[in-house]
């Protein structure tokens, strides 16, 4: 995971672009732009195809494509934020390769490492397809971004373009075909450049015989070398470029050694990226592919319940059933229908299983089947259930946890906080009176009590960190309190203000309602809390006044006050008057919101920034990457880190990066808890807006770093080396490593670290042999300083993948074709029967679907043969062509084309073929031509 779970655009500022297409925006195309263009184009193609299948209109967005324009064209404007977020995550992982694997030639196709580079791509594609099949889209994006980097570098670092190729090398995404005619190690490939002119430095025989080569690269003095006669990467930092033959062949930018071919290389890289995405799309299906890139038909918010199912919870379970039914019935088929439904039951001693589905009917049935039974003495595994939910819900989700008991698994407190910070997920605790069975007594002896204050405080603390509420109510009041769930499932919910005071104290807070905000609402938790509202016009109203003009409604249930405000544009003030602890939250609905991530200077050999995987360093300067969503014209004018329990704030210097992205430098990261607040404007409407992060963040003097392999093979332990550094107090640090799948794990429990120094450790993680490919596991490594004075962590997402040996495309065998077509096509039909097969040693056919054709398709398994499906297709003669898509169980994709024209078996057989997916290499080039105009 990245530092916030919001995988933002990592602008590494690699001005030299030595290990790939350049990074800074400019005339040259870079990895960021290549990746974004390809995702936007493939998404448009997918939405167009889906609209055609569903019989709806599709209006292509105007060029150049933008996230807002594409989501509008896909009829999913509410997905603008999640679409941008997904693109950021993929871009981040792409660019991170230049920092984490800068000197690994295989990740850049340097040093003629064609076989190794192709292996990274093909193994990654298999993992992406497996993750998509299990709906683990975050894991799919992470691996996708990583493999796009070497794919794109192939066209910049090899001589593919110099050989006259204008289309991508389709064999880079196929493990069973030759990459090309690779130069032998002993064969010379280059001559020295003519001064600064390197246009003709590749040897003539290499060009004539279509021999593949790539440049050698090294930055280490005294070690830099290359085989005799070989090409170099080139550039000021490449020391091999000073060894005969001198110069280089990279096309990373217009100023590179072969900069005259930069645009051609970038064009083919965009087409290749589109082709790889198209292959993944065909393997997944249109809707799963769109979910992977953040395009959702309903609300981008998940409906996520974590619920105590112990014997005392029958009232709460009944309420959850009612709320679920209401939300589903009111929102199904609308833009506010939750995109994902998640349920995690817990009790004692167990928790789970996780139920995650996009099927509202299935989810309703699962919830309705819940029963209150069993449970432990007085405590339940509430944090274990919450941990599972936090690692399974989409980023920026809202979770509702129902319980009447303390947490038995309090040791997971810091793990849960880490996951909240990484995913920026809001957690609301619905805490009711506890009536439990004391199992140490007779079954008919019951006792009633409330959760102790210290146990309640744990839930309050977790709610405050996440920006949620700890709502303390009676069982009878629960149905009223759950009304906030309906509002929270809206994807357009934004936070205008978030604050807390414990102990309580009178404080004044300001928030702004702009022209895009509707339904402004104030939530206050606490007892005996009073306040005064002041409108932009200076009109005031106290909380006890029920006749004022500023408040439309007030509800009080338990410790929660909900105040509905009149929508008046401008700056508001709320004056809190209480000495009791309270939390304050002001929300509304708006299309304008922001994403952000903390970044740090690169630890690698090249300058730049990398997104943090841990808490930022306390008391030092720092940086954030911020992106605005919901408007193509919105701009950012101010970013501040605001003390969450006080009034201090640190404002940053905002540097625009283009496309709604901003790099923000702050002079110091606060040493206390803080939130992020942004202010911006939409110039076209003169609208000034202000938003705040609901999540509270902390800084640390402890640093935990790790960069493990992203693939875990079942039955084979994965070793995860990590490093622990402290700039605070040294001594014995407590180390805790946990994972959300309960996989076998070993880790040191203590590490001694001196102040200012680093100590290394290793976690070993093992998945059972029967673990399904595409499963992802979230590994959290925490470090706690002596005396619990400071903590930090790193959260890693790792994909499970069984070894794959089947790379053969599935295909079709024609059984029969009957055509009764006449001149009047509307009065006649044609029928097709084929056997879709994956071969004797194949993984088996998983799915057969239509790419082209609007007839009736049926596909059934052959009795006793799991590898084969019998397919029948019937269509009107007015639609004489059909293309069948055949996908096997490991994601290999084949397509079969048939035509009724001519009416003869011979003619049909001639047009029947299996071909490599993706089939849109040429389309990618054509589309790119439009993009580049």
PDB file of C-alpha atoms in Angstrom, residues 14 17-23 29-32 34 95 98 149 151-157 251-253 262 265-267 269:
ATOM      1  CA  UNK A  14      13.657  12.673 -12.661  1.00  0.00           C
ATOM      2  CA  UNK A  17      14.894  10.376 -17.493  1.00  0.00           C
ATOM      3  CA  UNK A  18      17.838   7.999 -17.480  1.00  0.00           C
ATOM      4  CA  UNK A  19      15.862   4.878 -16.698  1.00  0.00           C
ATOM      5  CA  UNK A  20      12.795   5.438 -18.825  1.00  0.00           C
ATOM      6  CA  UNK A  21      10.657   8.033 -20.492  1.00  0.00           C
ATOM      7  CA  UNK A  22      11.153  11.336 -18.659  1.00  0.00           C
ATOM      8  CA  UNK A  23       9.090  12.320 -15.653  1.00  0.00           C
ATOM      9  CA  UNK A  29       5.961  12.112 -23.487  1.00  0.00           C
ATOM     10  CA  UNK A  30       6.722  10.431 -20.156  1.00  0.00           C
ATOM     11  CA  UNK A  31       5.607   7.330 -18.244  1.00  0.00           C
ATOM     12  CA  UNK A  32       2.877   9.336 -16.520  1.00  0.00           C
ATOM     13  CA  UNK A  34       1.785   7.324 -21.642  1.00  0.00           C
ATOM     14  CA  UNK A  95       7.187   5.401 -11.663  1.00  0.00           C
ATOM     15  CA  UNK A  98      12.699   3.947 -11.432  1.00  0.00           C
ATOM     16  CA  UNK A 149       7.167   0.389 -16.784  1.00  0.00           C
ATOM     17  CA  UNK A 151       6.729  -2.639 -21.258  1.00  0.00           C
ATOM     18  CA  UNK A 152       7.049   1.060 -22.069  1.00  0.00           C
ATOM     19  CA  UNK A 153      10.839   1.088 -21.621  1.00  0.00           C
ATOM     20  CA  UNK A 154      11.228  -1.632 -24.270  1.00  0.00           C
ATOM     21  CA  UNK A 155      10.365   0.894 -26.982  1.00  0.00           C
ATOM     22  CA  UNK A 156      12.639   3.572 -25.557  1.00  0.00           C
ATOM     23  CA  UNK A 157      15.650   1.424 -24.681  1.00  0.00           C
ATOM     24  CA  UNK A 251      14.736   7.626 -26.796  1.00  0.00           C
ATOM     25  CA  UNK A 252      13.516   8.743 -23.366  1.00  0.00           C
ATOM     26  CA  UNK A 253      13.146  12.382 -24.413  1.00  0.00           C
ATOM     27  CA  UNK A 262      11.296   9.889 -29.112  1.00  0.00           C
ATOM     28  CA  UNK A 265       8.866   5.338 -29.452  1.00  0.00           C
ATOM     29  CA  UNK A 266       6.330   7.015 -27.183  1.00  0.00           C
ATOM     30  CA  UNK A 267       3.543   6.466 -29.707  1.00  0.00           C
ATOM     31  CA  UNK A 269       4.568   2.608 -26.092  1.00  0.00           C
TER      32      UNK A 269
END
